[in-house]
Short mmCIF file of C-alpha atoms (C1' of nucleotides) in Angstrom, two decimals:
data_model
loop_
_atom_site.label_atom_id
_atom_site.label_comp_id
_atom_site.label_asym_id
_atom_site.label_seq_id
_atom_site.Cartn_x
_atom_site.Cartn_y
_atom_site.Cartn_z
CA MET A 57 0.00 0.00 0.00
CA ILE A 58 3.01 2.33 -0.23
CA LYS A 59 1.41 3.99 -3.18
CA HIS A 60 3.84 6.87 -3.34
CA GLU A 61 6.97 4.84 -4.02
CA LYS A 62 6.53 5.37 -7.72
CA ALA A 63 6.39 9.10 -7.05
CA ILE A 64 9.70 8.97 -5.18
CA GLU A 65 11.20 7.13 -8.12
CA THR A 66 9.92 9.86 -10.44
CA LEU A 67 11.60 12.51 -8.32
CA ARG A 68 14.91 10.65 -8.46
CA LEU A 69 14.77 10.01 -12.18
CA LYS A 70 14.12 13.63 -13.00
CA GLY A 71 17.11 14.69 -10.89
CA HIS A 72 15.24 16.20 -7.96
CA ARG A 73 16.53 15.77 -4.44
CA LEU A 74 14.79 13.60 -1.91
CA THR A 75 14.51 15.95 1.03
CA PRO A 76 12.65 15.09 4.21
CA GLN A 77 10.26 17.95 3.45
CA ARG A 78 9.32 16.45 0.11
CA LEU A 79 8.90 12.97 1.49
CA ILE A 80 6.73 14.24 4.30
CA VAL A 81 4.49 16.29 2.02
CA LEU A 82 4.16 13.29 -0.24
CA SER A 83 3.26 10.84 2.49
CA THR A 84 0.90 13.37 4.02
CA ILE A 85 -1.07 13.57 0.80
CA ALA A 86 -0.80 9.84 0.21
CA SER A 87 -2.18 9.05 3.64
CA GLY A 88 -4.95 11.61 3.31
CA ASP A 89 -8.30 10.47 2.03
CA GLY A 90 -8.87 12.34 -1.23
CA HIS A 91 -7.82 15.90 -1.85
CA MET A 92 -6.39 18.11 0.87
CA GLY A 93 -6.16 21.85 1.29
CA VAL A 94 -2.70 23.40 1.39
CA ASP A 95 -2.97 24.40 5.02
CA GLU A 96 -4.20 20.94 5.91
CA VAL A 97 -1.06 19.52 4.32
CA PHE A 98 1.06 22.14 6.05
CA GLN A 99 -0.32 21.49 9.53
CA ALA A 100 0.02 17.73 9.20
CA ALA A 101 3.54 18.02 7.79
CA LYS A 102 4.61 20.40 10.54
CA LYS A 103 3.78 17.78 13.14
CA ALA A 104 6.23 15.40 11.51
CA TYR A 105 8.83 18.09 10.82
CA PRO A 106 8.46 21.24 12.93
CA TYR A 107 10.71 23.45 10.79
CA MET A 108 8.45 22.93 7.79
CA ASP A 109 7.65 26.22 6.07
CA ILE A 110 4.46 27.03 4.20
CA ALA A 111 6.52 28.27 1.23
CA THR A 112 8.18 24.89 1.03
CA VAL A 113 4.80 23.21 1.02
CA TYR A 114 3.67 25.34 -1.89
CA ARG A 115 6.92 24.82 -3.80
CA THR A 116 6.76 21.10 -3.19
CA LEU A 117 3.16 20.80 -4.26
CA HIS A 118 3.87 22.74 -7.45
CA LEU A 119 6.84 20.54 -8.19
CA PHE A 120 4.73 17.43 -7.68
CA LYS A 121 2.05 18.87 -9.89
CA GLU A 122 4.60 19.55 -12.62
CA LEU A 123 5.84 15.99 -12.36
CA GLY A 124 2.29 14.72 -12.56
CA VAL A 125 2.58 13.16 -9.11
CA VAL A 126 -0.27 15.15 -7.65
CA THR A 127 -3.30 16.80 -9.20
CA GLU A 128 -4.51 20.26 -8.32
CA VAL A 129 -8.21 20.88 -7.77
CA ALA A 130 -9.69 24.30 -7.02
CA ILE A 131 -12.25 23.90 -4.23
CA GLY A 132 -14.06 27.16 -3.67
CA ASP A 133 -11.14 29.45 -4.32
CA ARG A 134 -8.53 27.50 -2.42
CA LEU A 135 -6.15 25.04 -3.96
CA HIS A 136 -6.44 21.38 -3.04
CA PHE A 137 -4.19 18.51 -4.01
CA GLU A 138 -4.52 14.77 -4.33
CA LEU A 139 -2.26 11.96 -5.50
CA THR A 140 -2.74 11.61 -9.24
CA ASP A 141 -5.11 8.76 -9.99
CA PRO A 142 -2.99 5.98 -11.54
CA GLU A 143 -6.14 4.58 -13.20
CA GLY A 144 -6.22 7.66 -15.37
CA HIS A 145 -7.37 11.23 -15.15
CA HIS A 146 -10.70 12.27 -13.87
CA HIS A 147 -12.28 15.66 -13.58
CA HIS A 148 -14.25 17.22 -10.77
CA MET A 149 -17.61 18.71 -10.09
CA VAL A 150 -17.27 20.94 -7.06
CA CYS A 151 -20.37 21.90 -5.11
CA ARG A 152 -20.23 25.52 -4.02
CA ALA A 153 -22.78 24.85 -1.27
CA CYS A 154 -21.10 21.95 0.57
CA ASN A 155 -17.66 22.13 -1.08
CA GLY A 156 -17.95 18.46 -1.94
CA ALA A 157 -16.01 17.30 -4.97
CA PHE A 158 -17.31 14.56 -7.23
CA ASN A 159 -15.36 12.75 -9.88
CA LEU A 160 -16.26 13.21 -13.51
CA SER A 161 -15.08 10.78 -16.12
CA PRO A 162 -13.16 12.37 -19.00
CA HIS A 163 -15.53 11.11 -21.65
CA TYR A 164 -18.02 13.76 -20.62
CA LEU A 165 -15.62 16.35 -21.94
CA ALA A 166 -14.27 14.57 -24.99
CA GLU A 167 -17.05 15.81 -27.22
CA PHE A 168 -16.70 19.37 -26.01
CA ARG A 169 -12.98 19.34 -26.72
CA GLU A 170 -13.49 17.98 -30.20
CA THR A 171 -16.06 20.62 -31.02
CA LEU A 172 -13.79 23.48 -29.98
CA ASN A 173 -11.01 21.92 -31.98
CA LYS A 174 -12.98 21.51 -35.16
CA GLU A 175 -14.91 24.74 -35.04
CA PHE A 176 -12.28 27.14 -33.77
CA GLY A 177 -8.97 25.34 -33.90
CA PHE A 178 -8.86 25.94 -30.14
CA GLU A 179 -7.10 23.34 -28.01
CA PRO A 180 -8.61 23.55 -24.52
CA ASP A 181 -6.73 22.63 -21.34
CA LEU A 182 -8.99 19.96 -19.96
CA GLU A 183 -6.50 17.75 -18.17
CA HIS A 184 -7.61 18.82 -14.73
CA PHE A 185 -10.92 20.38 -15.36
CA ALA A 186 -13.18 21.37 -12.48
CA VAL A 187 -16.65 22.78 -12.87
CA SER A 188 -18.34 24.59 -10.03
CA GLY A 189 -22.05 24.20 -9.34
CA VAL A 190 -24.53 22.74 -6.87
CA CYS A 191 -24.78 19.04 -6.20
CA ALA A 192 -28.06 17.10 -6.09
CA LYS A 193 -28.09 16.84 -2.31
CA CYS A 194 -27.62 20.57 -1.75
CA GLN A 195 -30.23 21.43 -4.36
CA GLU A 196 -32.70 19.32 -2.43
CA ALA A 197 -31.69 20.76 0.94
CA ASP A 198 -32.09 24.21 -0.54
CA ARG A 199 -35.54 23.37 -1.86
CA LYS A 200 -36.68 22.07 1.53
CA SER A 201 -35.43 25.05 3.53
CA GLY A 202 -37.13 27.47 1.16
CA GLY A 203 -34.28 28.57 -1.01
CA ASN A 204 -36.47 30.55 -3.41
CA GLN A 205 -36.12 34.00 -1.94
CA GLY A 206 -34.01 35.75 -4.56
CA MET B 208 -23.24 55.26 -27.78
CA ILE B 209 -23.57 55.92 -24.03
CA LYS B 210 -23.94 52.23 -23.48
CA HIS B 211 -23.66 52.38 -19.71
CA GLU B 212 -26.72 54.52 -19.08
CA LYS B 213 -28.81 51.44 -18.57
CA ALA B 214 -26.27 50.28 -15.99
CA ILE B 215 -26.65 53.56 -14.08
CA GLU B 216 -30.40 53.08 -14.13
CA THR B 217 -29.93 49.57 -12.72
CA LEU B 218 -27.85 50.95 -9.85
CA ARG B 219 -30.53 53.52 -9.01
CA LEU B 220 -33.40 51.05 -9.17
CA LYS B 221 -31.72 48.59 -6.85
CA GLY B 222 -31.14 51.34 -4.32
CA HIS B 223 -27.38 51.73 -4.72
CA ARG B 224 -25.80 55.14 -4.53
CA LEU B 225 -24.33 56.83 -7.55
CA THR B 226 -20.90 57.78 -6.32
CA PRO B 227 -18.25 59.35 -8.53
CA GLN B 228 -16.11 56.26 -7.95
CA ARG B 229 -18.77 53.98 -9.34
CA LEU B 230 -19.48 56.17 -12.33
CA ILE B 231 -15.80 56.40 -13.13
CA VAL B 232 -15.22 52.66 -12.88
CA LEU B 233 -18.23 52.11 -15.07
CA SER B 234 -17.21 54.57 -17.76
CA THR B 235 -13.66 53.26 -17.64
CA ILE B 236 -14.85 49.77 -18.47
CA ALA B 237 -17.38 51.04 -20.99
CA SER B 238 -14.74 53.03 -22.84
CA GLY B 239 -12.28 50.15 -22.77
CA ASP B 240 -12.17 47.83 -25.73
CA GLY B 241 -13.21 44.42 -24.41
CA HIS B 242 -12.23 43.10 -21.00
CA MET B 243 -9.84 44.91 -18.70
CA GLY B 244 -7.66 43.78 -15.85
CA VAL B 245 -8.42 45.16 -12.39
CA ASP B 246 -5.21 47.17 -12.22
CA GLU B 247 -5.87 48.55 -15.68
CA VAL B 248 -9.24 49.80 -14.46
CA PHE B 249 -7.66 51.14 -11.28
CA GLN B 250 -4.92 53.10 -13.05
CA ALA B 251 -7.33 54.63 -15.54
CA ALA B 252 -9.84 55.51 -12.84
CA LYS B 253 -7.16 57.06 -10.65
CA LYS B 254 -6.35 59.53 -13.39
CA ALA B 255 -9.93 60.76 -13.35
CA TYR B 256 -10.22 60.63 -9.56
CA PRO B 257 -6.91 60.57 -7.70
CA TYR B 258 -8.31 59.43 -4.35
CA MET B 259 -9.57 56.24 -5.94
CA ASP B 260 -8.61 53.21 -3.85
CA ILE B 261 -7.97 49.72 -5.18
CA ALA B 262 -10.36 48.28 -2.59
CA THR B 263 -13.11 50.48 -3.96
CA VAL B 264 -12.37 49.25 -7.47
CA TYR B 265 -12.74 45.65 -6.31
CA ARG B 266 -15.88 46.37 -4.35
CA THR B 267 -17.37 48.27 -7.27
CA LEU B 268 -16.55 45.57 -9.78
CA HIS B 269 -18.05 42.91 -7.55
CA LEU B 270 -21.19 44.98 -7.12
CA PHE B 271 -21.48 45.44 -10.87
CA LYS B 272 -20.96 41.77 -11.36
CA GLU B 273 -23.73 40.97 -8.89
CA LEU B 274 -26.04 43.35 -10.70
CA GLY B 275 -25.16 41.72 -13.99
CA VAL B 276 -23.73 44.99 -15.31
CA VAL B 277 -20.28 43.59 -15.90
CA THR B 278 -19.04 40.08 -16.55
CA GLU B 279 -15.98 38.57 -14.91
CA VAL B 280 -13.52 36.60 -17.00
CA ALA B 281 -10.46 34.88 -15.56
CA ILE B 282 -7.51 35.58 -17.86
CA GLY B 283 -4.52 33.58 -16.75
CA ASP B 284 -5.09 33.81 -13.03
CA ARG B 285 -6.09 37.46 -12.91
CA LEU B 286 -9.61 38.73 -12.97
CA HIS B 287 -10.78 40.76 -15.93
CA PHE B 288 -14.09 42.53 -16.43
CA GLU B 289 -16.16 43.68 -19.37
CA LEU B 290 -19.56 45.29 -19.82
CA THR B 291 -22.13 42.51 -19.99
CA ASP B 292 -23.08 41.81 -23.58
CA PRO B 293 -26.68 43.06 -24.02
CA GLU B 294 -27.13 40.63 -26.91
CA GLY B 295 -26.97 37.81 -24.39
CA HIS B 296 -24.36 35.85 -22.57
CA HIS B 297 -21.35 34.41 -24.20
CA HIS B 298 -18.52 32.38 -22.82
CA HIS B 299 -14.81 32.68 -23.41
CA MET B 300 -11.95 30.67 -24.72
CA VAL B 301 -8.80 32.20 -23.28
CA CYS B 302 -5.48 31.49 -24.96
CA ARG B 303 -2.74 30.97 -22.40
CA ALA B 304 -0.08 31.79 -25.00
CA CYS B 305 -1.28 35.20 -26.20
CA ASN B 306 -3.92 35.87 -23.51
CA GLY B 307 -6.43 36.51 -26.25
CA ALA B 308 -10.06 35.85 -25.36
CA PHE B 309 -12.50 34.54 -27.91
CA ASN B 310 -16.24 34.45 -27.54
CA LEU B 311 -17.99 31.13 -27.30
CA SER B 312 -21.69 30.87 -27.90
CA PRO B 313 -23.64 29.25 -25.04
CA HIS B 314 -25.04 26.49 -27.15
CA TYR B 315 -21.66 24.77 -27.08
CA LEU B 316 -22.21 24.17 -23.39
CA ALA B 317 -25.90 23.42 -23.31
CA GLU B 318 -25.39 19.75 -23.98
CA PHE B 319 -22.71 19.45 -21.33
CA ARG B 320 -24.95 21.06 -18.75
CA GLU B 321 -27.82 18.76 -19.59
CA THR B 322 -25.66 15.69 -19.29
CA LEU B 323 -24.41 16.65 -15.82
CA ASN B 324 -27.94 17.38 -14.80
CA LYS B 325 -29.38 14.11 -15.97
CA GLU B 326 -26.54 11.83 -14.96
CA PHE B 327 -25.57 13.34 -11.62
CA GLY B 328 -28.25 15.84 -10.69
CA PHE B 329 -25.42 18.37 -10.69
CA GLU B 330 -26.30 21.93 -11.70
CA PRO B 331 -23.11 23.51 -13.06
CA ASP B 332 -22.37 27.26 -12.93
CA LEU B 333 -21.92 27.97 -16.58
CA GLU B 334 -23.14 31.55 -16.78
CA HIS B 335 -19.70 32.98 -17.25
CA PHE B 336 -17.67 30.03 -18.23
CA ALA B 337 -14.12 30.43 -19.46
CA VAL B 338 -11.96 27.63 -20.73
CA SER B 339 -8.21 28.02 -20.96
CA GLY B 340 -6.22 26.58 -23.85
CA VAL B 341 -4.22 27.53 -26.92
CA CYS B 342 -5.77 29.31 -29.87
CA ALA B 343 -5.26 28.30 -33.49
CA LYS B 344 -2.83 31.14 -34.24
CA CYS B 345 -0.58 30.35 -31.30
CA GLN B 346 -0.61 26.66 -32.08
CA GLU B 347 0.68 27.47 -35.53
CA ALA B 348 3.27 29.93 -34.28
CA ASP B 349 4.44 27.32 -31.84
CA ARG B 350 4.71 24.73 -34.59
CA LYS B 351 6.80 27.06 -36.77
CA SER B 352 9.22 28.07 -34.05
CA GLY B 353 9.83 24.47 -33.07
CA GLY B 354 7.65 24.12 -30.03
CA ASN B 355 8.24 20.39 -29.69
CA GLN B 356 11.07 20.42 -27.21
CA GLY B 357 9.30 19.07 -24.12
"C1'" DC C 46 -32.11 74.61 1.56
"C1'" DA C 47 -30.49 72.24 6.13
"C1'" DA C 48 -30.31 68.14 9.06
"C1'" DG C 49 -30.43 63.12 9.61
"C1'" DT C 50 -29.54 58.40 8.11
"C1'" DT C 51 -26.74 54.99 6.51
"C1'" DA C 52 -24.32 53.21 2.36
"C1'" DT C 53 -19.90 53.89 0.82
"C1'" DT C 54 -15.30 55.28 1.10
"C1'" DG C 55 -10.06 55.33 2.22
"C1'" DC C 56 -7.03 53.33 5.01
"C1'" DA C 57 -4.58 49.76 7.06
"C1'" DA C 58 -4.33 45.23 8.36
"C1'" DC C 59 -5.07 40.85 6.85
"C1'" DC C 60 -5.57 36.61 3.82
"C1'" DG C 61 -3.54 32.85 0.76
"C1'" DT C 62 0.14 32.43 -2.28
"C1'" DT C 63 4.71 33.63 -4.50
"C1'" DT C 64 9.46 35.12 -4.66
"C1'" DG C 65 14.42 36.82 -3.60
"C1'" DC C 66 18.12 35.68 -0.91
"C1'" DG C 67 21.64 33.94 2.15
"C1'" DA C 68 22.20 29.58 4.79
"C1'" DT C 69 21.73 24.76 4.69
"C1'" DT C 70 22.06 20.13 3.02
"C1'" DA C 71 21.41 16.21 -0.43
"C1'" DC C 72 23.96 14.39 -3.56
"C1'" DT C 73 28.47 13.43 -6.40
"C1'" DA C 74 33.00 12.15 -6.96
"C1'" DA C 75 37.43 11.04 -4.92
"C1'" DT D 168 34.55 9.29 4.53
"C1'" DT D 169 35.40 13.80 3.28
"C1'" DA D 170 35.17 17.88 0.40
"C1'" DG D 171 32.76 20.40 -3.28
"C1'" DT D 172 28.48 21.99 -5.67
"C1'" DA D 173 24.27 23.46 -6.49
"C1'" DA D 174 19.46 22.43 -5.41
"C1'" DT D 175 16.62 23.34 -1.72
"C1'" DC D 176 15.40 25.43 2.44
"C1'" DG D 177 13.58 28.97 5.99
"C1'" DC D 178 12.76 33.49 6.37
"C1'" DA D 179 10.84 37.76 5.31
"C1'" DA D 180 8.99 40.76 2.15
"C1'" DA D 181 5.94 41.12 -1.60
"C1'" DC D 182 2.02 39.95 -4.48
"C1'" DG D 183 -3.24 40.24 -5.81
"C1'" DG D 184 -7.27 40.39 -3.48
"C1'" DT D 185 -10.48 41.02 0.82
"C1'" DT D 186 -12.20 42.98 5.07
"C1'" DG D 187 -13.04 45.83 9.57
"C1'" DC D 188 -13.61 50.26 10.90
"C1'" DA D 189 -14.03 55.20 11.59
"C1'" DA D 190 -14.81 59.16 8.54
"C1'" DT D 191 -17.28 60.81 4.68
"C1'" DA D 192 -20.92 61.91 1.61
"C1'" DA D 193 -25.18 60.49 -1.25
"C1'" DC D 194 -29.60 60.42 -0.62
"C1'" DT D 195 -34.11 61.37 2.02
"C1'" DT D 196 -37.28 64.08 4.33
"C1'" DG D 197 -39.12 68.34 5.84
#
DNA sequence: CAAGTTATTGCAACCGTTTGCGATTACTAA
DNA sequence: TTAGTAATCGCAAACGGTTGCAATAACTTG
């Protein structure tokens, strides 16, 4: 279950140093359940390594993102990160009411991408696409509590 | 050609005050050609009204956005604003190479919205959707100057 | 027009995130 | 194992953007 060993190998191969900070950030995210906020990662990492700096956390997460080791998801307007799904990319639907994030299979976007390509020659960045909205549960909750006052 | 008179009327009707700051921000955006960055608006507005504060610009733009007077577009990771198109909404394709923004008719997204609705009960926020990517011109320029070095 | 009410402002402090820089330390080669 | 080197770090200052608060001023009413 040491699912981040491949990530460590990637770091090595690309000539990046294996610092305790990087290993801790990695294992923090790996041990987390789904995506984590930056501060969440920072607080957890600081427990394991008290000198940990927030700037290092950001730099590390960006490096990991560049290497494809983690995936960035915008939840609300904060950045969250999760280990990249080895099964293949997925996208996210993020509920702005409960901040829940739901996976979205890439095939839902394939058609959209093709259309933009054909019609406009535009190549969209849809690798880590997230669409904001309201999930079914929150729509219902809103309906029940009388959400129609606008 | 005073295309922001309707906007002023909207402010009045909703009970908001017509301050010089608001009028200046509005006419700045109206006189601009397409969307403007926040600092662009701020600098221009400051010339007309030296006490203008950046916080006021943000507050004003957010108010206008709420009223539907202006539309927010994320260019790169900065916010840009433009007068809302009276002909009806349109979305944007934003080129991350040249920062150009191209209009995208809403019908390209209608199908996507319906699918999310039916399959997941998820209601996406697609009123002012912007998708990042690379436009046709920049793809070509990249091809010519040997962009395949990654 | 003058006085009262309260939305709005300018300021300054704050937020999350990024960056420059000198000190540290992971790695390389002997 | 030690010395050399450059990537990485911690720190602090800066960034774009937001917010609390006392002072101001746009509107209302008479």
